[in-house]
């Protein structure tokens, strides 16, 4: 497993109009992490808003170890740290903190 607490950006916001959800997301808000089912490549961990809509995924380097760990029963919580304006590149717009426990 990687670090028990870390900060990272959320990737994939630019696809499928996922960035439209960012106007509803606020700092300190808890989001939901959902790992891909086993057997898929790449092994992503998706970030969803509380209503269930995906906003993107954690970087692939993190998903490679976090998704299998979560599928084995590990739990992780994610909280918004910062939401950048539309002028910020999509892969840098949403900063989150992940706590593995």
Coordinates of N, CA and C in Angstrom, one line a residue:
X1 N 0.8 -1.2 0.0 CA 0.0 0.0 0.0 C 0.9 1.2 0.0
X2 N 0.4 2.3 -0.5 CA 1.1 3.6 -0.6 C 0.9 4.3 0.8
X3 N 1.0 5.6 0.7 CA 0.9 6.5 1.9 C -0.5 6.4 2.4
X4 N -0.7 6.4 3.8 CA -2.1 6.4 4.4 C -2.9 7.7 4.2
X5 N -2.2 8.8 4.0 CA -2.8 10.1 3.7 C -2.0 10.8 2.6
X6 N -2.7 11.2 1.6 CA -2.0 11.9 0.5 C -3.0 12.9 -0.2
X7 N -2.4 13.8 -0.9 CA -3.2 14.8 -1.7 C -2.8 14.5 -3.2
X8 N -3.8 14.6 -4.0 CA -3.7 14.4 -5.4 C -4.7 15.1 -6.2
X9 N -4.4 15.3 -7.5 CA -5.4 15.9 -8.4 C -6.3 14.8 -8.9
X10 N -7.5 15.2 -9.5 CA -8.4 14.2 -10.1 C -8.3 14.4 -11.6
X11 N -8.1 13.3 -12.3 CA -7.9 13.3 -13.8 C -9.2 12.9 -14.5
X12 N -9.3 13.2 -15.7 CA -10.5 12.8 -16.5 C -11.7 13.8 -16.5
X13 N -11.5 14.9 -15.9 CA -12.6 15.9 -15.8 C -13.1 16.4 -17.2
X14 N -12.2 16.4 -18.1 CA -12.5 17.0 -19.4 C -13.4 16.1 -20.3
X15 N -13.5 14.8 -19.9 CA -14.3 13.9 -20.7 C -15.7 13.7 -20.3
X16 N -16.6 13.4 -21.2 CA -18.0 13.2 -20.9 C -18.7 14.3 -20.1
X17 N -18.2 15.5 -20.3 CA -18.7 16.7 -19.6 C -18.8 16.5 -18.1
X18 N -17.8 15.8 -17.5 CA -17.8 15.6 -16.0 C -17.5 16.9 -15.3
X19 N -16.8 17.8 -15.9 CA -16.4 19.1 -15.2 C -17.7 19.9 -14.8
X20 N -18.8 19.6 -15.4 CA -20.1 20.3 -15.1 C -20.5 20.2 -13.7
X21 N -20.0 19.1 -13.0 CA -20.3 18.9 -11.6 C -19.5 19.7 -10.6
X22 N -18.4 20.3 -11.1 CA -17.5 21.0 -10.2 C -18.2 22.2 -9.5
X23 N -19.2 22.8 -10.2 CA -19.8 24.0 -9.5 C -20.6 23.6 -8.3
X24 N -20.8 22.3 -8.1 CA -21.6 21.8 -6.9 C -20.6 21.3 -5.8
X25 N -19.3 21.3 -6.1 CA -18.3 20.7 -5.1 C -17.7 21.9 -4.4
X26 N -17.5 21.7 -3.1 CA -16.9 22.7 -2.2 C -15.8 22.1 -1.4
X27 N -14.8 23.0 -1.0 CA -13.7 22.5 -0.1 C -14.3 21.9 1.1
X28 N -13.6 20.9 1.6 CA -13.9 20.0 2.8 C -15.1 19.1 2.6
X29 N -15.7 19.1 1.4 CA -16.8 18.2 1.1 C -16.2 16.8 0.9
X30 N -16.9 15.8 1.4 CA -16.5 14.4 1.2 C -17.1 13.9 -0.2
X31 N -16.3 13.2 -0.9 CA -16.7 12.6 -2.2 C -16.7 11.1 -2.0
X32 N -16.9 10.3 -3.0 CA -16.9 8.9 -2.9 C -15.9 8.3 -3.9
X33 N -15.1 7.3 -3.4 CA -14.2 6.6 -4.2 C -14.7 5.2 -4.5
X34 N -14.6 4.9 -5.8 CA -15.1 3.5 -6.3 C -14.1 2.9 -7.2
X35 N -13.5 1.8 -6.8 CA -12.5 1.2 -7.6 C -13.1 0.4 -8.8
X36 N -12.4 0.3 -9.9 CA -12.8 -0.5 -11.1 C -13.0 -1.9 -10.6
X37 N -13.9 -2.7 -11.3 CA -14.0 -4.1 -10.9 C -12.7 -4.8 -11.3
X38 N -12.4 -6.0 -10.7 CA -11.1 -6.7 -11.1 C -11.1 -7.1 -12.5
X39 N -9.8 -7.1 -13.0 CA -9.6 -7.6 -14.4 C -9.5 -6.5 -15.4
X40 N -9.8 -5.3 -15.1 CA -9.8 -4.2 -16.0 C -8.4 -3.6 -16.1
X41 N -8.1 -3.0 -17.2 CA -6.8 -2.3 -17.3 C -7.1 -1.0 -18.0
X42 N -6.7 0.1 -17.5 CA -6.0 0.3 -16.3 C -6.9 0.1 -15.1
X43 N -6.3 0.0 -13.9 CA -7.0 -0.2 -12.6 C -7.3 1.2 -12.0
X44 N -8.4 1.8 -12.4 CA -8.7 3.1 -11.9 C -9.5 3.1 -10.6
X45 N -9.4 4.2 -9.9 CA -10.3 4.5 -8.7 C -11.0 5.8 -9.1
X46 N -12.3 5.7 -9.2 CA -13.1 6.8 -9.7 C -13.6 7.6 -8.5
X47 N -13.7 8.9 -8.8 CA -14.2 9.9 -7.8 C -15.6 10.3 -8.2
X48 N -16.5 10.2 -7.3 CA -17.9 10.5 -7.6 C -18.4 11.6 -6.6
X49 N -19.3 12.4 -7.1 CA -20.0 13.3 -6.1 C -21.0 12.5 -5.4
X50 N -21.6 13.1 -4.3 CA -22.5 12.3 -3.4 C -23.8 11.8 -4.2
X51 N -24.2 12.4 -5.3 CA -25.3 12.0 -6.0 C -25.0 10.8 -6.9
X52 N -23.7 10.4 -7.0 CA -23.4 9.2 -7.7 C -22.7 9.5 -9.0
X53 N -22.7 10.7 -9.5 CA -22.1 11.1 -10.8 C -20.6 11.1 -10.7
X54 N -19.9 10.5 -11.7 CA -18.4 10.5 -11.6 C -17.9 11.9 -12.1
X55 N -16.8 12.3 -11.4 CA -16.2 13.6 -11.9 C -14.8 13.3 -12.5
X56 N -14.2 12.1 -12.2 CA -13.0 11.7 -12.8 C -12.4 10.6 -12.0
X57 N -11.1 10.4 -12.2 CA -10.4 9.3 -11.5 C -9.1 9.8 -10.9
X58 N -8.6 9.0 -9.9 CA -7.3 9.3 -9.4 C -6.2 9.0 -10.4
X59 N -5.0 9.6 -10.3 CA -4.0 9.3 -11.2 C -3.7 7.8 -11.3
X60 N -3.4 7.3 -12.5 CA -3.2 5.8 -12.7 C -2.2 5.2 -11.8
X61 N -1.1 6.0 -11.4 CA -0.1 5.4 -10.5 C -0.7 5.1 -9.1
X62 N -1.7 5.9 -8.7 CA -2.3 5.6 -7.4 C -3.4 4.5 -7.6
X63 N -4.1 4.5 -8.7 CA -5.1 3.5 -8.9 C -4.5 2.1 -8.9
X64 N -3.3 2.0 -9.5 CA -2.6 0.7 -9.6 C -2.5 0.0 -8.3
X65 N -2.3 0.7 -7.2 CA -2.2 0.0 -5.9 C -3.4 0.2 -5.0
X66 N -4.1 1.4 -5.2 CA -5.3 1.6 -4.3 C -6.5 0.8 -4.7
X67 N -6.8 0.6 -6.0 CA -7.9 -0.2 -6.4 C -7.9 -1.6 -5.9
X68 N -6.8 -2.4 -6.1 CA -6.7 -3.7 -5.6 C -6.8 -3.8 -4.1
X69 N -6.2 -2.8 -3.4 CA -6.3 -2.8 -1.9 C -7.7 -2.5 -1.5
X70 N -8.5 -1.6 -2.1 CA -9.9 -1.4 -1.8 C -10.7 -2.6 -2.1
X71 N -10.5 -3.3 -3.2 CA -11.2 -4.5 -3.5 C -11.0 -5.7 -2.5
X72 N -9.8 -5.6 -1.8 CA -9.5 -6.6 -0.8 C -10.1 -6.2 0.6
X73 N -10.9 -5.1 0.6 CA -11.5 -4.7 1.9 C -11.0 -3.4 2.5
X74 N -10.0 -2.8 1.9 CA -9.4 -1.6 2.4 C -10.4 -0.4 2.2
X75 N -10.5 0.5 3.1 CA -11.4 1.6 2.9 C -10.6 2.9 2.7
X76 N -11.1 3.8 2.0 CA -10.5 5.1 1.8 C -11.6 6.2 1.7
X77 N -11.3 7.3 2.3 CA -12.2 8.5 2.3 C -11.5 9.6 1.5
X78 N -12.3 10.4 0.8 CA -11.7 11.5 0.0 C -12.5 12.7 0.3
X79 N -11.7 13.8 0.4 CA -12.3 15.1 0.8 C -11.7 16.2 -0.2
X80 N -12.5 17.1 -0.6 CA -12.1 18.2 -1.5 C -11.2 19.1 -0.8
X81 N -10.1 19.5 -1.4 CA -9.2 20.5 -0.8 C -9.4 21.8 -1.6
X82 N -9.4 21.7 -2.9 CA -9.5 22.9 -3.7 C -10.2 22.6 -5.1
X83 N -11.0 23.5 -5.5 CA -11.6 23.5 -6.8 C -11.1 24.7 -7.6
X84 N -10.4 24.5 -8.7 CA -9.8 25.6 -9.4 C -10.8 26.2 -10.4
X85 N -10.6 27.4 -10.9 CA -11.5 28.0 -11.9 C -11.3 27.3 -13.3
X86 N -12.2 27.6 -14.2 CA -12.2 27.0 -15.5 C -10.9 27.3 -16.3
X87 N -10.2 28.4 -15.9 CA -8.9 28.7 -16.6 C -7.8 27.8 -16.3
X88 N -8.0 27.0 -15.2 CA -6.9 26.0 -14.8 C -7.1 24.7 -15.7
X89 N -6.0 24.1 -16.2 CA -6.2 22.9 -16.9 C -7.0 21.8 -16.2
X90 N -7.8 21.1 -16.9 CA -8.7 20.1 -16.2 C -8.0 19.2 -15.3
X91 N -6.8 18.7 -15.6 CA -6.1 17.7 -14.8 C -5.6 18.4 -13.5
X92 N -5.7 19.7 -13.3 CA -5.2 20.4 -12.1 C -6.4 21.1 -11.4
X93 N -7.6 21.0 -11.8 CA -8.7 21.8 -11.3 C -9.2 21.2 -10.0
X94 N -9.2 20.0 -9.7 CA -9.8 19.4 -8.5 C -8.6 18.7 -7.7
X95 N -8.4 19.3 -6.5 CA -7.4 18.7 -5.6 C -8.1 18.1 -4.4
X96 N -7.7 16.8 -4.1 CA -8.4 16.1 -3.0 C -7.4 15.5 -2.1
X97 N -7.8 15.2 -0.9 CA -7.0 14.5 0.1 C -7.7 13.1 0.3
X98 N -6.9 12.1 0.2 CA -7.3 10.7 0.4 C -6.8 10.2 1.7
X99 N -7.6 9.6 2.5 CA -7.2 8.9 3.8 C -7.6 7.5 3.7
X100 N -6.6 6.6 3.8 CA -6.8 5.2 3.8 C -6.8 4.7 5.2
X101 N -7.8 3.8 5.5 CA -7.9 3.3 6.8 C -8.4 1.9 7.0

